[in-house]
mmCIF file of C-alpha atoms and ligand atoms in Angstrom:
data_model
loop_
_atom_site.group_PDB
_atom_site.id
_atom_site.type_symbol
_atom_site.label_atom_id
_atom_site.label_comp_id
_atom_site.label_asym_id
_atom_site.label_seq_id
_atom_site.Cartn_x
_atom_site.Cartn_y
_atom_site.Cartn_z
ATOM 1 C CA UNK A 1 -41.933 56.053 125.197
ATOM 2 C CA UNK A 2 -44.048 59.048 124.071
ATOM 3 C CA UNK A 3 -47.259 58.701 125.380
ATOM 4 C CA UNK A 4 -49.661 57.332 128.021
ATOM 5 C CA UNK A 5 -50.414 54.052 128.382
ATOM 6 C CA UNK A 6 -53.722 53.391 126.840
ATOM 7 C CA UNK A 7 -54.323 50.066 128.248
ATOM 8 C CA UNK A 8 -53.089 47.854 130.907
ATOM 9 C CA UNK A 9 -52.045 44.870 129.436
ATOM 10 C CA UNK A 10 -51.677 43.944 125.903
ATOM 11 C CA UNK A 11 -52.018 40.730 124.347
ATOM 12 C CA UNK A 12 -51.162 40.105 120.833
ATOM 13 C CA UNK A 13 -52.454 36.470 119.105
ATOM 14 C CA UNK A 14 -50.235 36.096 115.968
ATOM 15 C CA UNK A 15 -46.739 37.510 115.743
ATOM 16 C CA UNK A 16 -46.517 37.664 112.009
ATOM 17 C CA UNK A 17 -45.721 41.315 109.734
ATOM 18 C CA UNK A 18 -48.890 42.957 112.007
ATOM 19 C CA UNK A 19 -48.579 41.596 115.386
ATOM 20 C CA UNK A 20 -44.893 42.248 115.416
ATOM 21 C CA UNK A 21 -45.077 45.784 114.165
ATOM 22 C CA UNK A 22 -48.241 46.136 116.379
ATOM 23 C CA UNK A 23 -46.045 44.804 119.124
ATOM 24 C CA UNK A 24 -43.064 47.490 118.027
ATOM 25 C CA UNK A 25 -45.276 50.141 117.744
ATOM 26 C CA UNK A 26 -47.020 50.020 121.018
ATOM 27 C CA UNK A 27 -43.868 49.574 122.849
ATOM 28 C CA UNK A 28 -42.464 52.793 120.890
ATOM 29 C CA UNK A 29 -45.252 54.876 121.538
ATOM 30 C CA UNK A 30 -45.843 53.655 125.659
ATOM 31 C CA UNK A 31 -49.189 52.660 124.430
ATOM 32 C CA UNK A 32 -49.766 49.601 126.816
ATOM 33 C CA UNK A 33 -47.694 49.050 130.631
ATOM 34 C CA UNK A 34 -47.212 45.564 129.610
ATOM 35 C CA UNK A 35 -46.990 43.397 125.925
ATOM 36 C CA UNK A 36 -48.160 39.629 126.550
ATOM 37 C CA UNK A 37 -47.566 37.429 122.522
ATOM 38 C CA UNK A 38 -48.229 33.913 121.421
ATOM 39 C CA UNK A 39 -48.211 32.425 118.273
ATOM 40 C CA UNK A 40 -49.390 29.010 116.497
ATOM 41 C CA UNK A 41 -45.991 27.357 116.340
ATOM 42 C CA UNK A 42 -43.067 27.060 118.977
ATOM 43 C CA UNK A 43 -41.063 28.122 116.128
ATOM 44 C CA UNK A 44 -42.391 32.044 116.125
ATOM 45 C CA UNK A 45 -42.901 32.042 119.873
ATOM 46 C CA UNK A 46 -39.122 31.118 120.224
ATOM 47 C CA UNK A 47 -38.085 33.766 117.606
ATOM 48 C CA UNK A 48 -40.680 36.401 119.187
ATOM 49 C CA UNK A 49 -38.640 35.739 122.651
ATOM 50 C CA UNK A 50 -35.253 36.283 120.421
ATOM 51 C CA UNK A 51 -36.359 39.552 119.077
ATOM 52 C CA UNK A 52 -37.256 40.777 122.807
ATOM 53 C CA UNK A 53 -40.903 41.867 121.310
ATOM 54 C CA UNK A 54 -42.849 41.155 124.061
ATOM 55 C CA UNK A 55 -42.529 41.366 127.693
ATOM 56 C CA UNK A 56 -44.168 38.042 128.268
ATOM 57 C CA UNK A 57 -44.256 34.852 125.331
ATOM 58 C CA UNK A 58 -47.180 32.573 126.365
ATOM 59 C CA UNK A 59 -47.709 29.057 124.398
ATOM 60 C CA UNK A 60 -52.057 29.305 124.602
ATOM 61 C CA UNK A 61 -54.034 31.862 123.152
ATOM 62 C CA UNK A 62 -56.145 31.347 126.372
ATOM 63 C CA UNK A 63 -52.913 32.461 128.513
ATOM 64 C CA UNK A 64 -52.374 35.673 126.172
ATOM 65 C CA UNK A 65 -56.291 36.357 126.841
ATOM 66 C CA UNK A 66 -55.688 36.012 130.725
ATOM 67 C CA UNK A 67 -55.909 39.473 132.319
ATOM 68 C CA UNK A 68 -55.469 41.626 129.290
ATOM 69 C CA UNK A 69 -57.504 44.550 128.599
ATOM 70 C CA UNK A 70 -56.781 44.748 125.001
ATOM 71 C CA UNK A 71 -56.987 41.953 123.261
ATOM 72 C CA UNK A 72 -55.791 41.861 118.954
ATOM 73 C CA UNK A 73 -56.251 38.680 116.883
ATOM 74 C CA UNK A 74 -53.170 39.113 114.375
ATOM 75 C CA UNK A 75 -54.107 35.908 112.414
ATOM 76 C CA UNK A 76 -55.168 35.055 108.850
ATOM 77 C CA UNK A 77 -59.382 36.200 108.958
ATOM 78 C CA UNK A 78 -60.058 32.349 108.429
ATOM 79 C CA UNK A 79 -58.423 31.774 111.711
ATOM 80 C CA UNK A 80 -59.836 34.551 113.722
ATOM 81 C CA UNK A 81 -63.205 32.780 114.684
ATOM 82 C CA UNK A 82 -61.365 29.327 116.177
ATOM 83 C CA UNK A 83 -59.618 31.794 118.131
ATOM 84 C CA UNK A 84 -61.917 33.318 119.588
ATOM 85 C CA UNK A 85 -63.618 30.301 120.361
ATOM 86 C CA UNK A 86 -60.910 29.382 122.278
ATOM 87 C CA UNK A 87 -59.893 32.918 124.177
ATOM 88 C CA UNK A 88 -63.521 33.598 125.137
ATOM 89 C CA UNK A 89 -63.515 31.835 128.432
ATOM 90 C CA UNK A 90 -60.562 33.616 129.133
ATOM 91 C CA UNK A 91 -61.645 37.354 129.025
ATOM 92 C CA UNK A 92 -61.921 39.765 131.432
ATOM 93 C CA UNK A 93 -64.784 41.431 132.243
ATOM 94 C CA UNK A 94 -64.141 45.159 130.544
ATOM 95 C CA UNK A 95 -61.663 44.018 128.357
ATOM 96 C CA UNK A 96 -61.495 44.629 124.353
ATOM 97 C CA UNK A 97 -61.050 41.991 121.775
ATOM 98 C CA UNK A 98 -60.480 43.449 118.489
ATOM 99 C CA UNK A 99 -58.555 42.181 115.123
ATOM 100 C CA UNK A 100 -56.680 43.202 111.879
ATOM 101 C CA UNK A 101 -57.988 41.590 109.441
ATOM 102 C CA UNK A 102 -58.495 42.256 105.950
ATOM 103 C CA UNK A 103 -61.957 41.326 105.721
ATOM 104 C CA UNK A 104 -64.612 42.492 108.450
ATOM 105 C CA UNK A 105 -67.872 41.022 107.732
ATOM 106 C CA UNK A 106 -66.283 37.467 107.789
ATOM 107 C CA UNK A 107 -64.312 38.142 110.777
ATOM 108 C CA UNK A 108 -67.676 39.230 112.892
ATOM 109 C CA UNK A 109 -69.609 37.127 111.931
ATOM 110 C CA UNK A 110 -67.148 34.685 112.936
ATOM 111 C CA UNK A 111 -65.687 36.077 116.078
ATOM 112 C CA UNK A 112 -69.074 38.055 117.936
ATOM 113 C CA UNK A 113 -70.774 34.789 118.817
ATOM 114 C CA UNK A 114 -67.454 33.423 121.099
ATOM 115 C CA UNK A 115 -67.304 37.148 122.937
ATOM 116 C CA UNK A 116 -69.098 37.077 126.236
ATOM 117 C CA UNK A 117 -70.839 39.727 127.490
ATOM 118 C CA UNK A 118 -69.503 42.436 129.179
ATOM 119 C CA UNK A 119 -66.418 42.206 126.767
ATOM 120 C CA UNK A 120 -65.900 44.798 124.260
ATOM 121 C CA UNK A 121 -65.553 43.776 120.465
ATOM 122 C CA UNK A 122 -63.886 46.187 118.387
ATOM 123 C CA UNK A 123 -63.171 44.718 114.512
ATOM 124 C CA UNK A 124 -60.271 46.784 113.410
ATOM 125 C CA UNK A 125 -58.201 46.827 109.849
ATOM 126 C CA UNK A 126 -55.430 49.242 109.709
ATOM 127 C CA UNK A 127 -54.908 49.592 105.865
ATOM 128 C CA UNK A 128 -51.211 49.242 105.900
ATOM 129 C CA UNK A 129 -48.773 46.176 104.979
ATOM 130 C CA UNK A 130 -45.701 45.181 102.806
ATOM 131 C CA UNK A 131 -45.462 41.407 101.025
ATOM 132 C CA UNK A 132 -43.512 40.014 103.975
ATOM 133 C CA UNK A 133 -44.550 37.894 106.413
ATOM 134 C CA UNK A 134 -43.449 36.666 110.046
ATOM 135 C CA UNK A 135 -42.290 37.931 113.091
ATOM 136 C CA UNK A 136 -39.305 39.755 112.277
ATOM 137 C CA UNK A 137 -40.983 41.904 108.721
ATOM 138 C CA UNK A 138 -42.362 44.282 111.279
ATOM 139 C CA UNK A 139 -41.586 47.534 112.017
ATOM 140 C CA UNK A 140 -42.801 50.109 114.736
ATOM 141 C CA UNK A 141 -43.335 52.942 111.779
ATOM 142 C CA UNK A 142 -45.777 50.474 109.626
ATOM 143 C CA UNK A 143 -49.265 52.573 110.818
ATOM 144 C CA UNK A 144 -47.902 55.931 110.519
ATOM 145 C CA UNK A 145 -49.849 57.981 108.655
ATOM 146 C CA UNK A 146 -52.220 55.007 107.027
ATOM 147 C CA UNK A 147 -55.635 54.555 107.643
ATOM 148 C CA UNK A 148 -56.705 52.254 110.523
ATOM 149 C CA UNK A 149 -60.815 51.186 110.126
ATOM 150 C CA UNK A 150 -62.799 50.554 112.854
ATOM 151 C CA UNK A 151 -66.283 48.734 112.251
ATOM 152 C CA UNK A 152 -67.724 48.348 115.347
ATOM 153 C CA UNK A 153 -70.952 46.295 115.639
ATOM 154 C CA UNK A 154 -74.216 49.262 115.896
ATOM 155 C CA UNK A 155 -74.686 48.163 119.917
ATOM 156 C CA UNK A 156 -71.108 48.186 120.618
ATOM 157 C CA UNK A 157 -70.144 51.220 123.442
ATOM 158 C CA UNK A 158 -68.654 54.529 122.150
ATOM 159 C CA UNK A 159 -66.046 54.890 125.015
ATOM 160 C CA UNK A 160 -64.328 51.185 124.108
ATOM 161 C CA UNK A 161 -64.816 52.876 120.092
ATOM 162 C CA UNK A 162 -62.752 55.779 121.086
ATOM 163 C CA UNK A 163 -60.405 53.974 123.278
ATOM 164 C CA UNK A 164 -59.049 51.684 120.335
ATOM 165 C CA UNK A 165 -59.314 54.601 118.096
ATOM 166 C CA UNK A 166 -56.877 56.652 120.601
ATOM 167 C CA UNK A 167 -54.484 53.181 120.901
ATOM 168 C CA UNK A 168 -53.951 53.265 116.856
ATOM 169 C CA UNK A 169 -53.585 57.374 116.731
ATOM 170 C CA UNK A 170 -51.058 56.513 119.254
ATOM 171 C CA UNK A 171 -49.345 54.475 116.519
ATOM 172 C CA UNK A 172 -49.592 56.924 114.242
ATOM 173 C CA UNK A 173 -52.649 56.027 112.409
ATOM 174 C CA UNK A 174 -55.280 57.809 111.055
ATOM 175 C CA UNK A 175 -58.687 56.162 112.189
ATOM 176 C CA UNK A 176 -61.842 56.034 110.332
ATOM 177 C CA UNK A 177 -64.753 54.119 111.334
ATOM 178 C CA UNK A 178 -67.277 52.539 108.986
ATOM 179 C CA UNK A 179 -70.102 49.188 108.800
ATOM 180 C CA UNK A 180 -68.376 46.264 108.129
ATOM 181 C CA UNK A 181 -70.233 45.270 104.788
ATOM 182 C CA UNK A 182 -68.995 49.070 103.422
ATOM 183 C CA UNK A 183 -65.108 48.299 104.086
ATOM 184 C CA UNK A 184 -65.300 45.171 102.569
ATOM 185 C CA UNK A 185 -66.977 46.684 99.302
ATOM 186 C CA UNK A 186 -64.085 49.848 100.040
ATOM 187 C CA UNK A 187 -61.729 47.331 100.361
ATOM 188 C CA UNK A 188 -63.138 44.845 97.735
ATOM 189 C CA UNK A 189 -61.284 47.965 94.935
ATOM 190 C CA UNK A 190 -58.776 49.474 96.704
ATOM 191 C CA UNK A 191 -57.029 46.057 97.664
ATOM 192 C CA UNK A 192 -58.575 43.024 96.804
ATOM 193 C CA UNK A 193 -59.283 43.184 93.177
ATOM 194 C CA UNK A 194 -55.698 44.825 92.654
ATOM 195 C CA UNK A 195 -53.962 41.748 94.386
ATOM 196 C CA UNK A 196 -56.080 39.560 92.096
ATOM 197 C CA UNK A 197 -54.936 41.036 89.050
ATOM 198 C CA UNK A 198 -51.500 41.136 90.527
ATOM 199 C CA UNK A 199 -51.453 37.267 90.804
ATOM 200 C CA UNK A 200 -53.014 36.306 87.811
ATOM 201 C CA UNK A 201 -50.858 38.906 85.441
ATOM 202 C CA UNK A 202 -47.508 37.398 87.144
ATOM 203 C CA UNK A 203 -48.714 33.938 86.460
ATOM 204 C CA UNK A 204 -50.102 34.570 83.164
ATOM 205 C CA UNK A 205 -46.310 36.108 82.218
ATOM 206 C CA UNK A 206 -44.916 32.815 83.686
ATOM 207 C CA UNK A 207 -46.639 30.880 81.562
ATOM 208 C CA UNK A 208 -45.608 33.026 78.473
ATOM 209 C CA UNK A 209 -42.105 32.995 80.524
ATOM 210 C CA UNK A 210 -41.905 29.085 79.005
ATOM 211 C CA UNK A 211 -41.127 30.527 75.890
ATOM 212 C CA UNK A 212 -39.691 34.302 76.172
ATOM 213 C CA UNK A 213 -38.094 34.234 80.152
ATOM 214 C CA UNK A 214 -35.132 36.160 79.332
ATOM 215 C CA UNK A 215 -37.135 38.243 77.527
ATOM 216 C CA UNK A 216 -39.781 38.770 80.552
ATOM 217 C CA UNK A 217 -36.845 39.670 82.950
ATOM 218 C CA UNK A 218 -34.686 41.310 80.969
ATOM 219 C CA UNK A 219 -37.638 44.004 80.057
ATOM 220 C CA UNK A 220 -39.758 44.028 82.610
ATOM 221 C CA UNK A 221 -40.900 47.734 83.304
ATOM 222 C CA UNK A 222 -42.114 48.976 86.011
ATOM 223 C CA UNK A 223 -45.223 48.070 85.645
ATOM 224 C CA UNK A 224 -44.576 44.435 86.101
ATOM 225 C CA UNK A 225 -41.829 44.606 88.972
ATOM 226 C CA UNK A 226 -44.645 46.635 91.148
ATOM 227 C CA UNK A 227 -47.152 43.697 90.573
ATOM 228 C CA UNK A 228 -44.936 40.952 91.320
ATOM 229 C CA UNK A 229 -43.633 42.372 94.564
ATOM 230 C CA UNK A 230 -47.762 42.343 94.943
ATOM 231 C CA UNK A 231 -47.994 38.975 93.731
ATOM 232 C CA UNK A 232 -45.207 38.254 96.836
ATOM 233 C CA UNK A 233 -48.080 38.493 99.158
ATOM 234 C CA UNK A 234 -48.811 35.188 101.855
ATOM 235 C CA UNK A 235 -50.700 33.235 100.042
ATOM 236 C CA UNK A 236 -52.605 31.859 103.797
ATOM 237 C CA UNK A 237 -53.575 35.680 104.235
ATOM 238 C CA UNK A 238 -54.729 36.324 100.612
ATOM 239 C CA UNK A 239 -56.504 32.489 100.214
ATOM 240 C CA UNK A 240 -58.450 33.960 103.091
ATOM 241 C CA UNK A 241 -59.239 37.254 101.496
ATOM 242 C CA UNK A 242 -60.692 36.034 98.702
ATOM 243 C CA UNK A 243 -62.668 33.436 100.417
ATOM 244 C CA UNK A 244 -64.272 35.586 102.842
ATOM 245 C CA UNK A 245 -64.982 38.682 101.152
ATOM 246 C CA UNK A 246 -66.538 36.736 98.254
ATOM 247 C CA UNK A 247 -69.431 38.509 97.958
ATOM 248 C CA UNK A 248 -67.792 41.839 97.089
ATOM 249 C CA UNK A 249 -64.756 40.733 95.488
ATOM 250 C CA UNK A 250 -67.066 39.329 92.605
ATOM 251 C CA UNK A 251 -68.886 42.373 92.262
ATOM 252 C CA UNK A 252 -65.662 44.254 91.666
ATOM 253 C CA UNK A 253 -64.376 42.125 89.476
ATOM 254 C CA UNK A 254 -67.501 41.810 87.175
ATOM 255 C CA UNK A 255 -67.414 45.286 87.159
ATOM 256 C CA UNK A 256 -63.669 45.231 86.348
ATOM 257 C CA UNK A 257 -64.572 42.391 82.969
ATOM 258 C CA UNK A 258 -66.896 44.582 81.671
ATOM 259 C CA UNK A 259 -64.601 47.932 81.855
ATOM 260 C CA UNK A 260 -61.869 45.479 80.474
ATOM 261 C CA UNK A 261 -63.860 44.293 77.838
ATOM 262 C CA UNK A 262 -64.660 48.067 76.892
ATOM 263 C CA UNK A 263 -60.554 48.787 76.460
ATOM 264 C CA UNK A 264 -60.572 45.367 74.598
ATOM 265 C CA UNK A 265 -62.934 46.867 71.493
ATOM 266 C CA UNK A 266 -61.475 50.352 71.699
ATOM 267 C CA UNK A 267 -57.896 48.395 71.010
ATOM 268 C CA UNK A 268 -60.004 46.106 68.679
ATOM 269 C CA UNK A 269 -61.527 49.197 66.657
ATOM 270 C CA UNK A 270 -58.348 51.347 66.710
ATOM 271 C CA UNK A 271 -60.649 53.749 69.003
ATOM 272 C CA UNK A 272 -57.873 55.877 70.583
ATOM 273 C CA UNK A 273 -60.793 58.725 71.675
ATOM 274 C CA UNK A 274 -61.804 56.218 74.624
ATOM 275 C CA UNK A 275 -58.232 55.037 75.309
ATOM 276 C CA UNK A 276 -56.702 58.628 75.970
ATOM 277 C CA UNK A 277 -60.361 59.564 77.768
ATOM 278 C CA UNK A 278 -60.105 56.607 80.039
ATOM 279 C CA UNK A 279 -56.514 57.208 80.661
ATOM 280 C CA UNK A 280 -56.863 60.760 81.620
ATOM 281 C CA UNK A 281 -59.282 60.047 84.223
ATOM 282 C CA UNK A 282 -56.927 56.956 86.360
ATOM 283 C CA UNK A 283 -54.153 59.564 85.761
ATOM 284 C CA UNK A 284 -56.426 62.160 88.055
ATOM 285 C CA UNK A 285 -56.924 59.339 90.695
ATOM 286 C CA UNK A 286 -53.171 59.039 91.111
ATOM 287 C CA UNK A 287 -52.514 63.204 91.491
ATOM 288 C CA UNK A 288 -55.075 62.871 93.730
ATOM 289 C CA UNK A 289 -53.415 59.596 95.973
ATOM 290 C CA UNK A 290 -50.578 61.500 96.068
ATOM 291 C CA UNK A 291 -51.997 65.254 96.935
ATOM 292 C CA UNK A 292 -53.412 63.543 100.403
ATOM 293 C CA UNK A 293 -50.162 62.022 101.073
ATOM 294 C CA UNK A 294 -50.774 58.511 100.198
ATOM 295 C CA UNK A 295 -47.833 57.571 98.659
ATOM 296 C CA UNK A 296 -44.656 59.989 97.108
ATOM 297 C CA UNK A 297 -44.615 61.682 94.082
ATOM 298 C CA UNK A 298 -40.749 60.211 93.659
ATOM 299 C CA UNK A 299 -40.731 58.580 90.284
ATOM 300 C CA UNK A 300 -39.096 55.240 91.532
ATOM 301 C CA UNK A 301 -41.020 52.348 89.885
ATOM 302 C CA UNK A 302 -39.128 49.986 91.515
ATOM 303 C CA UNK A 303 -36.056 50.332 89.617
ATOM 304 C CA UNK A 304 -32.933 49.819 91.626
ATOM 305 C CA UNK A 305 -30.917 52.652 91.512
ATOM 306 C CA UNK A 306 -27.755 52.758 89.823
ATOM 307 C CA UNK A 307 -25.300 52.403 92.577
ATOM 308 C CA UNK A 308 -27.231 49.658 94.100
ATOM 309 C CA UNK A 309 -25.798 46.171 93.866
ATOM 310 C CA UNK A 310 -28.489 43.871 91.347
ATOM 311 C CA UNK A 311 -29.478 41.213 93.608
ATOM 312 C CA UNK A 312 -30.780 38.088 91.482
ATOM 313 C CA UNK A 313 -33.424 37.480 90.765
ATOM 314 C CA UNK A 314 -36.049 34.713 92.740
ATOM 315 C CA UNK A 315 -36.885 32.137 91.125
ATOM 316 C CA UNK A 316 -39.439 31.297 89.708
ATOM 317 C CA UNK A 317 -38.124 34.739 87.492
ATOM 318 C CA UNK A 318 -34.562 34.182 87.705
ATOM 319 C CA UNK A 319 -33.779 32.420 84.016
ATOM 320 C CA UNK A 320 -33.065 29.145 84.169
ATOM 321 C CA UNK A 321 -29.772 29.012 82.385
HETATM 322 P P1 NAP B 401 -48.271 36.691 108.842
HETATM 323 O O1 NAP B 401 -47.065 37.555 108.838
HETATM 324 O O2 NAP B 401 -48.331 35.556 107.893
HETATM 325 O O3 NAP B 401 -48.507 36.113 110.334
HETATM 326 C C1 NAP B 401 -49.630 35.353 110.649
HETATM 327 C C2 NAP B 401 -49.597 34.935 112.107
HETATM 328 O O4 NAP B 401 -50.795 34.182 112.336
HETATM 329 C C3 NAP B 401 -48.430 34.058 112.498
HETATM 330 O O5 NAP B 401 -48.082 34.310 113.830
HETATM 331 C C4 NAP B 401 -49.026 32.644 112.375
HETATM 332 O O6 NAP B 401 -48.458 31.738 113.286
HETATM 333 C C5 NAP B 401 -50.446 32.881 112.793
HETATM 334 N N1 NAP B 401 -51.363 31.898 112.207
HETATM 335 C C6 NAP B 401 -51.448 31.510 110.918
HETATM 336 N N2 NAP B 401 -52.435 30.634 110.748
HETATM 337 C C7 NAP B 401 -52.998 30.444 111.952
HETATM 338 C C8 NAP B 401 -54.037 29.629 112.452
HETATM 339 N N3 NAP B 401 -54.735 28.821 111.617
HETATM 340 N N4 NAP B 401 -54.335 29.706 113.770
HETATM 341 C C9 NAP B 401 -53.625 30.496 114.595
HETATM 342 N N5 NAP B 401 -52.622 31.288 114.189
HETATM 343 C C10 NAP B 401 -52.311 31.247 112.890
HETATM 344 O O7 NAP B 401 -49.598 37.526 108.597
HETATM 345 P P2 NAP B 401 -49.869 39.103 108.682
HETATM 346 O O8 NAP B 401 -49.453 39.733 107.408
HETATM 347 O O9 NAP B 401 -49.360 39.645 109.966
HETATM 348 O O10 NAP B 401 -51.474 39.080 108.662
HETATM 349 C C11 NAP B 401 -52.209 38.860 109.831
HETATM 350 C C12 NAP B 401 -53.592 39.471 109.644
HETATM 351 O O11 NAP B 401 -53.427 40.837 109.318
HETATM 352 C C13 NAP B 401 -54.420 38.835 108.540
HETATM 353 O O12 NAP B 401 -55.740 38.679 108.984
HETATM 354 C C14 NAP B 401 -54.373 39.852 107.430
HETATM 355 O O13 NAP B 401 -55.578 39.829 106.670
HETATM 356 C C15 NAP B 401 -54.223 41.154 108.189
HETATM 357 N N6 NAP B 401 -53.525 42.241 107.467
HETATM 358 C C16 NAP B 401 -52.411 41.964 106.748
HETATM 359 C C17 NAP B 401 -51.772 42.997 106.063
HETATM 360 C C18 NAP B 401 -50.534 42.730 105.247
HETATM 361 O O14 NAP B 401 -50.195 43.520 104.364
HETATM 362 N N7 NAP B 401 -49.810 41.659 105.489
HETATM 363 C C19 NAP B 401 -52.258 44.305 106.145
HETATM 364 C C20 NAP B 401 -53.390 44.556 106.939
HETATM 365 C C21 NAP B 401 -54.019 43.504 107.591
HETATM 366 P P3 NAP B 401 -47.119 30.908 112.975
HETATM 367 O O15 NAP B 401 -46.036 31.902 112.722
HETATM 368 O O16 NAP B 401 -46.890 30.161 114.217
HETATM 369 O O17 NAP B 401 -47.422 30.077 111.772
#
């Protein structure tokens, strides 16, 4: 424990790569007296119990809600309003119900009508994640030093703001708060679009893969490996991305076709004056991801390193023969 408690009792709905490194995190850091979990299935609850993450495992979301002065919804953002539905009987007067998911307009539009009055509602997204999924992918050093966004609703009261804020600085996140319609567009470029591509660029090589597989594994650069551990993603979480941030995710990606279609006729008209331009500029974006400490300058593209034994591959890249 390093800190104060920031709240009372903390009750965490979902136990899957957040929750649990929520749950890790918080019990790290001394950032709540007590840790209260359930989760949809008896399945996680039992294995929740097994990994000792929580003081308490409850089997209703209404139980978890019971008494807790922070509430976080750690489900997929089509999930999060039938939850609240069902915990907002169950909150205390003073508490805070906040969330983590990937897409905020969706989840309050969802979520604020089931929140009584009197109870805080904080939306919350910290920007941080690996392609794993389930109670035991998390880790207590997930948040540290990633952003965590806050998009409180305008009316919503500055000291309950700053109080979440100060529970995910506690977990080592930056916090940054914004409307929810702005993260979404934000998010719509930075996360969204990229996992897109990421799926439809792994498929589209599985397809070739019918003909060339060994040749798709055998050379795969970096390039590729880095968007198929993307394309790794739950597909429950991402479905629900992509459903409820429609609206921006389109935008970005018409915007995407028609920058796409401008590489396509420089390639087409052998116009290598636009390719280096273009390619001089993204290289300026990465410097500058790395100069604020986004991510290491390390050249590892995912290449295992020599003395590291070569796993094989998962299907559906593994060759068939
Ligand atoms: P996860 O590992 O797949 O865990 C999801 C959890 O939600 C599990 O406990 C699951 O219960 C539960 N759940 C699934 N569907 C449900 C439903 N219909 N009703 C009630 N509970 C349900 O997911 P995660 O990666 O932690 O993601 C959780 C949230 O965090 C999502 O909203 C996602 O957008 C957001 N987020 C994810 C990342 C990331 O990189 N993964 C990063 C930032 C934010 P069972 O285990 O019982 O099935």
């Amino acid at each position: 424990m390093s800190g104060q408690p920031i709240f009372n009792r903390l009750a965490l709905i979902g136990v899957g790569l957040i929750g649990s490194s929520i749950a890790h995190a918080a019990r790290k850091q001394g950032a709540a007296r007590s840790i209260v979990v359930t989760a949809r299935s008896a399945a996680t609850r039992r294995r929740v119990a097994e990994l000792g993450l929580a003081d308490q495992v409850v089997e209703t979301n209404a139980a978890a809600a019971e008494g807790a002065d922070l509430v976080i919804v750690c489900v997929p953002v089509g999930a999060c309003g039938e939850v609240a539905a069902e915990i907002g009987p169950h909150l205390a007067p003073g508490a805070t119900v906040s969330d983590v998911g990937s897409v905020k307009g969706a989840v309050l539009r969802d979520m604020a009508p089931h929140i009584p009055a009197g109870v805080h509602f904080v939306p919350a997204h910290p920007v941080a994640g690996t392609e794993n999924s389930g109670p035991d992918s998390g880790f207590a050093e997930l948040f540290v030093n990633r952003w965590c966004i806050l998009t409180p609703p305008p009316q919503t009261e500055a000291a309950a703001v700053a109080r979440l804020a100060a529970f995910w600085s506690l977990l080592g996140a930056n916090v940054e708060t914004m409307a929810a319609e702005h993260h979404d567009l934000v998010l719509g470029i930075t996360s969204h679009l990229p996992h897109l591509i990421a799926y439809t660029i792994v498929g589209t090589a599985e397809e070739l893969s019918q003909v060339t597989r060994s040749e798709v594994l055998q050379f795969s650069a970096g390039g590729f490996r880095d968007f198929t551990r993307i394309a790794a993603s739950d597909p429950t979480m991402w479905r629900d991305v992509f459903l409820a941030n429609k609206d921006a995710v389109l935008e970005m990606l018409g915007r995407f076709s028609e920058d796409l279609s401008t590489l396509t006729r420089a390639i087409r008209r052998g116009d290598g004056d636009t390719l280096f331009d273009h390619f001089t500029r993204t290289r300026a974006i990465r410097r500058g991801i790395v100069e604020i400490g986004q991510d290491s300058p390390a050249p590892d593209f995912g290449r295992p390193h020599p003395d590291l034994p070569h796993a094989p591959l998962p299907r559906p890249y593994a060759a068939d023969d």
